[in-house]
Amino acid sequence: MEEKPKYGEPKKFDPDFKGPIHNRGCTDIICCIFFIVAIVGYVAVGILAWTHGDPRKVIYPTDSLGQYCGQGKLEKKPLLFYFNMMKCASPMVLLEFQCPTPQVCVEKCPDRTLTLVTAIAKPEDWKYYKSYCREDPGNKPMTEILQKKLCPAYLISSKPFLQRCFPSLGKKGEVITVGDQDKFNDGEKIRDAKDLVAGMKNATVVMEGRQVAMKIFEDYTKSWYWILICLLIAVVLSLIFIVLLRYLAGIMVWVMILMVIAVVACGIAYSSIKYVNLKDTAGSNITLQQLGFQPDFSVYLHIRQTWLAFIIILAILEVIIIIILIFLRNRIRIAVELMKEASRAVGYVMSSLFYPIFTFFLLTIVIAYWGITAVFLSTSSEPVYKVFNETDCPHGRQTCEPENFTISAMKTDCPRSECLFAFYGGETPYHKYL
């Protein structure tokens, strides 16, 4: 009697067999159309962003005329100087994200404290002082210089910080100082150095509000090779993991499951220790409801109720994992066997190991395209100029054009008003719905 093969009878070759379906075709045309439309839209957005965008808007500070400090004709003037830091203390700053004071690009920050009155009297000081003016005042009288805001009323010893000049504040005991002095002359009266703190805080808010994209872009350009190296390491480790699955699938899967259980158990133990140690700490027994929302999340780690919540959450998670492990252990064994077979299949088709690398390469291109497009898209706007005035003005915060502002009705109605750069935006539908 003839013995049957171990895996059954082999199927005989049929030259007329054309496969399970002879006339194959796309089974989901609608989704295919949506996918193509999405790709076309993705490319169209990228073209718009690259056409209208300019990353310099978030990389370099901008003066009152909308010029980039450190670029073009201002290449040797990389720092932004505020005429009157006290104006940055205005509540309007938090709404407009702009200090209502002239801003100019300078070569270096002031290293001495001067007023316009004292500087004009000494030729050497006046020459130094004019480097912080919007334009050369020539022989104009001091009243005209101040009225037209050609030069600042005073200079304060400053230091550069993120391409901007901020007063050099310090402390003598509990007294705030600027340039080693606890008082300064703002051209009108003697002020305490602490008065500059509010202006600096609001100017910092302006800087943070307008430079988030800049920091992302700078970090990306400075650390792209580290990101690439880490991704390559991840690819190599993934390939090693796939190869090891062929021989150690069962051991690796069960070890990972046990490690998850052990990590959660360590979390429970650590939270319990912290909970017990805070027992005699003053103020640790208040509830989360009594504490309310705190911007500094580390505050919550000094409360016992926080660690109690961690213990409860981790304990529930641990129980769920163990229950799933008990009732689905047979399914896990089946999954392990499937992983072994999949690893053997990969061993026979070694070219499949390179498919994840190809996918990784394409994914890297997509992510890089998305990141660069996002930066260009966020900067594809136009400079917007607003009317700023120290007193009440019917045209305050209205859009203006600096080229013809001096002969406009706005300037006539409000003689002391100025048309200053406010932000990047636009009035067209493209900019409104960007």
Short mmCIF file of C-alpha atoms in Angstrom, two decimals:
data_model
loop_
_atom_site.label_atom_id
_atom_site.label_comp_id
_atom_site.label_asym_id
_atom_site.label_seq_id
_atom_site.Cartn_x
_atom_site.Cartn_y
_atom_site.Cartn_z
CA MET A 1 0.00 0.00 0.00
CA GLU A 2 1.43 3.38 -1.08
CA GLU A 3 2.11 5.81 1.79
CA LYS A 4 0.52 9.26 1.48
CA PRO A 5 2.73 12.34 1.73
CA LYS A 6 2.89 14.00 5.15
CA TYR A 7 1.18 17.19 3.93
CA GLY A 8 -1.40 15.63 1.58
CA GLU A 9 -1.52 15.18 -2.18
CA PRO A 10 0.24 17.86 -4.24
CA LYS A 11 -2.03 19.77 -6.60
CA LYS A 12 -1.42 18.97 -10.27
CA PHE A 13 -0.46 21.78 -12.63
CA ASP A 14 -3.39 23.19 -14.61
CA PRO A 15 -2.31 25.43 -17.52
CA ASP A 16 -5.84 26.86 -17.82
CA PHE A 17 -6.00 28.06 -14.20
CA LYS A 18 -6.09 31.89 -14.15
CA GLY A 19 -6.15 32.48 -10.41
CA PRO A 20 -9.07 32.96 -7.99
CA ILE A 21 -10.37 35.97 -9.97
CA HIS A 22 -9.43 36.37 -13.61
CA ASN A 23 -10.62 39.94 -14.10
CA ARG A 24 -9.18 41.71 -11.07
CA GLY A 25 -9.96 45.38 -10.33
CA CYS A 26 -10.14 48.07 -7.67
CA THR A 27 -12.69 47.02 -5.04
CA ASP A 28 -13.10 50.45 -3.38
CA ILE A 29 -13.06 53.13 -6.04
CA ILE A 30 -14.58 55.84 -3.80
CA CYS A 31 -11.84 55.49 -1.16
CA CYS A 32 -9.23 55.47 -3.92
CA ILE A 33 -10.63 58.76 -5.26
CA PHE A 34 -10.62 60.28 -1.76
CA PHE A 35 -7.02 59.15 -1.28
CA ILE A 36 -5.92 60.72 -4.58
CA VAL A 37 -7.75 63.97 -3.71
CA ALA A 38 -6.01 64.01 -0.30
CA ILE A 39 -2.59 63.56 -1.93
CA VAL A 40 -3.31 66.32 -4.46
CA GLY A 41 -4.49 68.62 -1.64
CA TYR A 42 -1.38 67.78 0.38
CA VAL A 43 0.83 68.78 -2.54
CA ALA A 44 -1.26 71.92 -3.26
CA VAL A 45 -0.92 73.11 0.35
CA GLY A 46 2.82 72.54 0.14
CA ILE A 47 3.08 74.59 -3.07
CA LEU A 48 1.10 77.44 -1.47
CA ALA A 49 3.26 77.32 1.66
CA TRP A 50 6.56 77.29 -0.24
CA THR A 51 5.36 80.08 -2.54
CA HIS A 52 4.13 82.50 0.15
CA GLY A 53 6.05 81.37 3.24
CA ASP A 54 9.20 82.90 4.67
CA PRO A 55 10.75 81.24 7.77
CA ARG A 56 12.69 84.44 8.47
CA LYS A 57 9.49 85.83 9.98
CA VAL A 58 9.84 83.51 12.96
CA ILE A 59 13.62 83.13 13.02
CA TYR A 60 14.62 86.80 13.12
CA PRO A 61 13.13 89.68 15.15
CA THR A 62 11.29 92.40 13.20
CA ASP A 63 11.59 96.15 13.74
CA SER A 64 8.77 98.72 13.59
CA LEU A 65 9.08 98.94 9.79
CA GLY A 66 8.75 95.18 9.32
CA GLN A 67 12.44 94.70 8.48
CA TYR A 68 14.34 91.59 9.60
CA CYS A 69 17.18 92.25 12.02
CA GLY A 70 20.41 90.67 10.79
CA GLN A 71 19.19 90.31 7.19
CA GLY A 72 19.76 92.29 4.00
CA LYS A 73 20.85 95.87 4.61
CA LEU A 74 20.53 95.23 8.36
CA GLU A 75 22.94 92.29 8.25
CA LYS A 76 25.26 93.96 10.79
CA LYS A 77 22.36 94.79 13.13
CA PRO A 78 21.08 91.44 14.45
CA LEU A 79 19.53 92.67 17.74
CA LEU A 80 16.16 94.31 18.40
CA PHE A 81 16.08 97.35 20.69
CA TYR A 82 12.93 98.72 22.39
CA PHE A 83 12.76 102.52 22.68
CA ASN A 84 10.81 102.41 25.94
CA MET A 85 10.60 99.10 27.77
CA MET A 86 8.08 100.66 30.16
CA LYS A 87 5.48 100.68 27.36
CA CYS A 88 5.64 96.89 27.29
CA ALA A 89 3.96 96.90 30.72
CA SER A 90 0.69 97.96 29.03
CA PRO A 91 -2.14 95.35 29.21
CA MET A 92 -2.59 95.84 25.47
CA VAL A 93 0.63 93.90 24.92
CA LEU A 94 -1.06 90.65 25.97
CA LEU A 95 -3.84 91.27 23.42
CA GLU A 96 -1.80 92.58 20.49
CA PHE A 97 1.44 90.59 21.14
CA GLN A 98 3.32 93.80 20.39
CA CYS A 99 4.90 96.48 22.58
CA PRO A 100 3.47 99.94 21.67
CA THR A 101 6.90 101.52 21.34
CA PRO A 102 9.26 101.99 18.38
CA GLN A 103 11.67 99.11 17.85
CA VAL A 104 14.89 99.30 15.85
CA CYS A 105 17.59 96.85 14.82
CA VAL A 106 20.96 97.60 16.42
CA GLU A 107 24.48 96.25 16.20
CA LYS A 108 24.84 95.75 19.95
CA CYS A 109 22.83 96.46 23.08
CA PRO A 110 23.50 99.64 25.11
CA ASP A 111 26.26 99.19 27.67
CA ARG A 112 25.63 102.46 29.53
CA THR A 113 22.71 104.44 30.94
CA LEU A 114 22.05 107.80 29.28
CA THR A 115 19.21 110.23 28.65
CA LEU A 116 18.67 112.23 25.49
CA VAL A 117 19.14 115.48 27.44
CA THR A 118 22.56 114.53 28.80
CA ALA A 119 23.74 112.85 25.57
CA ILE A 120 23.11 115.89 23.35
CA ALA A 121 25.34 118.00 25.60
CA LYS A 122 28.41 115.80 24.95
CA PRO A 123 29.52 115.09 21.34
CA GLU A 124 31.02 111.70 22.24
CA ASP A 125 27.86 110.53 24.02
CA TRP A 126 25.65 111.97 21.26
CA LYS A 127 27.53 110.01 18.58
CA TYR A 128 27.02 106.82 20.61
CA TYR A 129 23.38 107.69 21.34
CA LYS A 130 22.50 108.21 17.64
CA SER A 131 23.27 104.55 16.88
CA TYR A 132 19.99 103.70 18.65
CA CYS A 133 17.85 106.19 16.70
CA ARG A 134 15.38 105.25 13.97
CA GLU A 135 17.08 107.71 11.63
CA ASP A 136 19.79 110.35 11.86
CA PRO A 137 18.23 113.28 13.76
CA GLY A 138 20.73 115.73 12.27
CA ASN A 139 20.51 119.15 13.90
CA LYS A 140 16.85 118.88 14.86
CA PRO A 141 15.95 120.30 18.28
CA MET A 142 15.40 117.87 21.13
CA THR A 143 11.64 118.61 21.31
CA GLU A 144 11.19 117.63 17.66
CA ILE A 145 13.29 114.47 18.14
CA LEU A 146 11.08 113.37 21.03
CA GLN A 147 7.83 114.40 19.32
CA LYS A 148 8.63 112.44 16.15
CA LYS A 149 10.21 109.65 18.23
CA LEU A 150 13.34 109.63 16.13
CA CYS A 151 15.44 108.62 19.14
CA PRO A 152 14.66 107.02 22.51
CA ALA A 153 14.23 109.33 25.50
CA TYR A 154 16.76 107.24 27.44
CA LEU A 155 19.13 104.30 27.16
CA ILE A 156 19.54 101.61 29.80
CA SER A 157 22.44 99.22 30.16
CA SER A 158 21.14 96.03 28.52
CA LYS A 159 22.13 92.51 27.56
CA PRO A 160 21.08 90.46 24.50
CA PHE A 161 18.60 87.65 25.10
CA LEU A 162 17.19 85.68 22.15
CA GLN A 163 18.21 88.46 19.75
CA ARG A 164 16.54 91.20 21.84
CA CYS A 165 17.96 93.80 24.20
CA PHE A 166 16.67 93.57 27.77
CA PRO A 167 17.74 95.74 30.73
CA SER A 168 20.57 94.26 32.81
CA LEU A 169 18.59 93.70 35.99
CA GLY A 170 20.27 92.49 39.14
CA LYS A 171 19.77 92.39 42.90
CA LYS A 172 21.43 94.00 45.88
CA GLY A 173 19.92 92.17 48.78
CA GLU A 174 16.18 92.49 48.18
CA VAL A 175 16.47 95.60 45.98
CA ILE A 176 16.23 95.21 42.19
CA THR A 177 18.92 97.13 40.30
CA VAL A 178 19.67 98.02 36.68
CA GLY A 179 23.28 98.72 35.77
CA ASP A 180 24.17 98.44 39.50
CA GLN A 181 21.73 101.29 40.30
CA ASP A 182 18.37 100.93 42.02
CA LYS A 183 16.95 103.92 40.11
CA PHE A 184 17.13 105.24 36.56
CA ASN A 185 16.12 108.33 34.60
CA ASP A 186 13.54 107.72 31.84
CA GLY A 187 13.93 111.22 30.43
CA GLU A 188 10.96 112.54 32.39
CA LYS A 189 11.48 111.46 35.98
CA ILE A 190 13.47 109.20 38.27
CA ARG A 191 12.03 105.66 38.45
CA ASP A 192 12.73 102.56 40.48
CA ALA A 193 14.49 99.75 38.63
CA LYS A 194 11.71 97.37 39.66
CA ASP A 195 9.34 99.27 37.33
CA LEU A 196 11.12 97.60 34.41
CA VAL A 197 10.15 94.10 35.56
CA ALA A 198 6.53 94.26 34.30
CA GLY A 199 7.67 95.53 30.91
CA MET A 200 10.24 92.76 30.60
CA LYS A 201 7.68 90.10 31.54
CA ASN A 202 5.22 91.27 28.88
CA ALA A 203 7.97 91.59 26.28
CA THR A 204 8.92 88.01 27.09
CA VAL A 205 5.29 86.96 26.52
CA VAL A 206 5.44 88.68 23.13
CA MET A 207 8.66 86.88 22.33
CA GLU A 208 7.26 83.49 23.40
CA GLY A 209 3.99 84.01 21.56
CA ARG A 210 5.76 84.82 18.30
CA GLN A 211 8.70 82.41 18.52
CA VAL A 212 7.15 79.00 19.18
CA ALA A 213 7.47 78.10 15.51
CA MET A 214 11.00 79.52 15.51
CA LYS A 215 12.10 77.23 18.34
CA ILE A 216 10.58 74.19 16.63
CA PHE A 217 12.29 75.07 13.36
CA GLU A 218 15.65 75.78 15.04
CA ASP A 219 15.53 72.57 17.07
CA TYR A 220 14.69 70.60 13.93
CA THR A 221 17.55 72.13 11.91
CA LYS A 222 20.09 71.70 14.73
CA SER A 223 19.20 68.13 15.75
CA TRP A 224 18.00 66.54 12.49
CA TYR A 225 21.06 64.26 12.32
CA TRP A 226 20.43 63.00 15.87
CA ILE A 227 16.82 62.30 14.95
CA LEU A 228 18.01 60.42 11.86
CA ILE A 229 20.57 58.42 13.86
CA CYS A 230 17.94 57.42 16.45
CA LEU A 231 15.54 56.37 13.71
CA LEU A 232 18.25 54.27 12.05
CA ILE A 233 19.01 52.61 15.39
CA ALA A 234 15.30 51.87 15.77
CA VAL A 235 15.26 50.28 12.30
CA VAL A 236 18.28 48.07 13.12
CA LEU A 237 16.78 46.99 16.45
CA SER A 238 13.47 46.21 14.74
CA LEU A 239 15.22 44.01 12.17
CA ILE A 240 17.12 42.20 14.94
CA PHE A 241 13.84 41.72 16.79
CA ILE A 242 12.25 40.17 13.68
CA VAL A 243 15.17 37.75 13.26
CA LEU A 244 15.12 36.75 16.94
CA LEU A 245 11.39 36.06 16.79
CA ARG A 246 12.12 33.04 14.59
CA TYR A 247 14.07 31.34 17.37
CA LEU A 248 12.97 33.01 20.61
CA ALA A 249 9.40 34.14 19.90
CA GLY A 250 7.88 32.40 22.92
CA ILE A 251 10.55 33.55 25.35
CA MET A 252 10.54 37.15 24.07
CA VAL A 253 6.76 37.53 24.18
CA TRP A 254 6.41 36.12 27.69
CA VAL A 255 9.40 38.13 28.96
CA MET A 256 7.85 41.36 27.62
CA ILE A 257 4.51 40.53 29.23
CA LEU A 258 6.18 39.81 32.56
CA MET A 259 8.25 43.00 32.27
CA VAL A 260 5.07 45.07 31.81
CA ILE A 261 3.60 43.45 34.93
CA ALA A 262 6.84 44.09 36.85
CA VAL A 263 7.02 47.76 35.77
CA VAL A 264 3.43 48.40 36.87
CA ALA A 265 4.15 46.63 40.18
CA CYS A 266 7.23 48.86 40.70
CA GLY A 267 5.03 51.88 40.02
CA ILE A 268 2.60 50.73 42.70
CA ALA A 269 5.44 50.15 45.18
CA TYR A 270 7.05 53.55 44.47
CA SER A 271 3.71 55.37 44.78
CA SER A 272 3.03 53.57 48.07
CA ILE A 273 6.42 54.63 49.46
CA LYS A 274 5.81 58.27 48.47
CA TYR A 275 2.31 58.13 49.97
CA VAL A 276 3.66 56.88 53.30
CA ASN A 277 6.61 59.31 53.38
CA LEU A 278 4.32 62.32 52.91
CA LYS A 279 2.23 61.34 55.94
CA ASP A 280 3.92 63.79 58.33
CA THR A 281 4.68 66.50 55.75
CA ALA A 282 2.88 69.81 56.35
CA GLY A 283 0.27 70.64 53.72
CA SER A 284 0.36 67.22 52.07
CA ASN A 285 -3.10 66.19 53.29
CA ILE A 286 -5.08 68.80 51.34
CA THR A 287 -7.27 67.46 48.54
CA LEU A 288 -6.85 68.05 44.82
CA GLN A 289 -10.15 69.92 44.84
CA GLN A 290 -8.87 72.31 47.50
CA LEU A 291 -5.63 72.86 45.61
CA GLY A 292 -7.33 73.59 42.28
CA PHE A 293 -5.49 73.99 39.00
CA GLN A 294 -1.78 74.79 39.24
CA PRO A 295 0.37 75.63 36.18
CA ASP A 296 3.35 74.00 37.91
CA PHE A 297 2.38 70.32 37.88
CA SER A 298 5.19 69.40 40.28
CA VAL A 299 3.05 70.91 43.05
CA TYR A 300 0.68 67.94 42.78
CA LEU A 301 3.52 65.54 43.59
CA HIS A 302 3.69 66.98 47.13
CA ILE A 303 0.12 65.90 47.92
CA ARG A 304 -0.72 62.45 49.32
CA GLN A 305 -3.98 62.26 47.36
CA THR A 306 -2.03 62.38 44.09
CA TRP A 307 0.02 59.32 45.00
CA LEU A 308 -3.10 57.56 46.28
CA ALA A 309 -4.68 58.12 42.88
CA PHE A 310 -1.56 56.68 41.21
CA ILE A 311 -1.75 53.60 43.46
CA ILE A 312 -5.42 52.98 42.63
CA ILE A 313 -4.98 53.51 38.86
CA LEU A 314 -1.89 51.30 38.64
CA ALA A 315 -3.47 48.59 40.81
CA ILE A 316 -6.55 48.47 38.56
CA LEU A 317 -4.30 48.31 35.50
CA GLU A 318 -2.26 45.48 37.05
CA VAL A 319 -5.38 43.45 37.84
CA ILE A 320 -6.73 43.94 34.31
CA ILE A 321 -3.44 42.77 32.76
CA ILE A 322 -3.29 39.68 34.99
CA ILE A 323 -6.93 38.76 34.29
CA ILE A 324 -6.38 39.13 30.54
CA LEU A 325 -3.24 37.01 30.83
CA ILE A 326 -5.09 34.24 32.71
CA PHE A 327 -8.11 34.00 30.41
CA LEU A 328 -6.30 34.61 27.12
CA ARG A 329 -3.19 32.53 27.72
CA ASN A 330 -4.16 30.04 25.01
CA ARG A 331 -4.70 32.87 22.53
CA ILE A 332 -1.26 34.21 23.44
CA ARG A 333 0.26 30.77 22.74
CA ILE A 334 -1.43 30.74 19.33
CA ALA A 335 -0.13 34.23 18.64
CA VAL A 336 3.39 33.10 19.57
CA GLU A 337 3.18 30.20 17.10
CA LEU A 338 1.91 32.54 14.39
CA MET A 339 4.84 34.85 15.05
CA LYS A 340 7.23 31.91 14.71
CA GLU A 341 5.71 30.93 11.38
CA ALA A 342 5.82 34.53 10.20
CA SER A 343 9.52 34.67 11.12
CA ARG A 344 10.16 31.48 9.13
CA ALA A 345 8.34 33.01 6.15
CA VAL A 346 10.56 36.08 6.41
CA GLY A 347 13.58 33.76 6.47
CA TYR A 348 12.55 32.28 3.11
CA VAL A 349 11.81 35.71 1.62
CA MET A 350 14.74 37.76 2.91
CA SER A 351 13.89 40.66 0.61
CA SER A 352 10.88 41.32 2.84
CA LEU A 353 13.31 42.53 5.53
CA PHE A 354 14.11 45.53 3.34
CA TYR A 355 10.47 46.52 2.93
CA PRO A 356 10.33 48.18 6.42
CA ILE A 357 13.45 50.16 5.46
CA PHE A 358 11.76 51.34 2.27
CA THR A 359 8.63 52.24 4.27
CA PHE A 360 10.77 54.01 6.86
CA PHE A 361 12.49 56.02 4.11
CA LEU A 362 9.15 57.10 2.62
CA LEU A 363 7.77 57.92 6.08
CA THR A 364 10.83 60.06 6.82
CA ILE A 365 10.24 62.01 3.60
CA VAL A 366 6.57 62.54 4.50
CA ILE A 367 7.39 63.72 8.04
CA ALA A 368 10.12 66.06 6.78
CA TYR A 369 7.75 67.41 4.12
CA TRP A 370 5.06 67.96 6.78
CA GLY A 371 7.45 69.73 9.17
CA ILE A 372 8.95 72.07 6.58
CA THR A 373 5.53 72.78 5.04
CA ALA A 374 4.12 73.60 8.49
CA VAL A 375 6.88 76.16 9.08
CA PHE A 376 6.41 77.77 5.66
CA LEU A 377 2.61 77.69 6.03
CA SER A 378 2.74 79.41 9.42
CA THR A 379 4.84 82.19 7.88
CA SER A 380 2.88 82.66 4.64
CA SER A 381 1.36 85.90 5.86
CA GLU A 382 1.97 89.60 5.29
CA PRO A 383 3.16 92.25 7.77
CA VAL A 384 0.26 94.12 9.36
CA TYR A 385 0.78 97.65 10.69
CA LYS A 386 -1.44 99.20 13.36
CA VAL A 387 -1.92 102.71 14.74
CA PHE A 388 -0.37 103.06 18.20
CA ASN A 389 -0.95 106.12 20.38
CA GLU A 390 -0.14 106.87 24.01
CA THR A 391 -3.39 108.82 24.48
CA ASP A 392 -6.97 108.19 23.35
CA CYS A 393 -7.23 108.11 19.57
CA PRO A 394 -10.29 107.22 17.44
CA HIS A 395 -8.02 105.35 15.03
CA GLY A 396 -6.20 103.33 17.69
CA ARG A 397 -5.43 99.70 16.66
CA GLN A 398 -6.65 100.34 13.11
CA THR A 399 -4.65 99.01 10.18
CA CYS A 400 -2.38 101.59 8.54
CA GLU A 401 0.26 101.94 5.83
CA PRO A 402 3.63 103.29 7.03
CA GLU A 403 4.53 104.66 3.57
CA ASN A 404 1.82 107.34 3.57
CA PHE A 405 0.87 107.48 7.24
CA THR A 406 2.43 110.92 7.82
CA ILE A 407 0.04 112.52 5.28
CA SER A 408 -3.02 110.45 6.22
CA ALA A 409 -6.14 111.58 8.09
CA MET A 410 -5.17 109.27 10.97
CA LYS A 411 -1.99 111.26 11.61
CA THR A 412 -3.93 114.53 11.32
CA ASP A 413 -6.54 113.43 13.88
CA CYS A 414 -3.92 111.94 16.20
CA PRO A 415 -0.65 113.90 15.81
CA ARG A 416 1.24 111.77 18.37
CA SER A 417 0.19 108.45 16.86
CA GLU A 418 2.52 106.10 14.99
CA CYS A 419 2.11 103.39 12.39
CA LEU A 420 4.11 100.45 13.76
CA PHE A 421 4.53 96.84 12.75
CA ALA A 422 2.08 94.74 14.82
CA PHE A 423 2.11 91.15 13.58
CA TYR A 424 2.05 88.92 10.53
CA GLY A 425 -1.39 88.24 9.10
CA GLY A 426 -3.52 89.58 6.26
CA GLU A 427 -6.98 90.71 5.25
CA THR A 428 -7.45 88.48 2.19
CA PRO A 429 -9.60 85.28 2.37
CA TYR A 430 -6.39 83.26 1.97
CA HIS A 431 -4.86 84.78 5.11
CA LYS A 432 -8.12 84.75 7.08
CA TYR A 433 -8.75 81.03 6.56
CA LEU A 434 -5.10 79.98 6.57
#
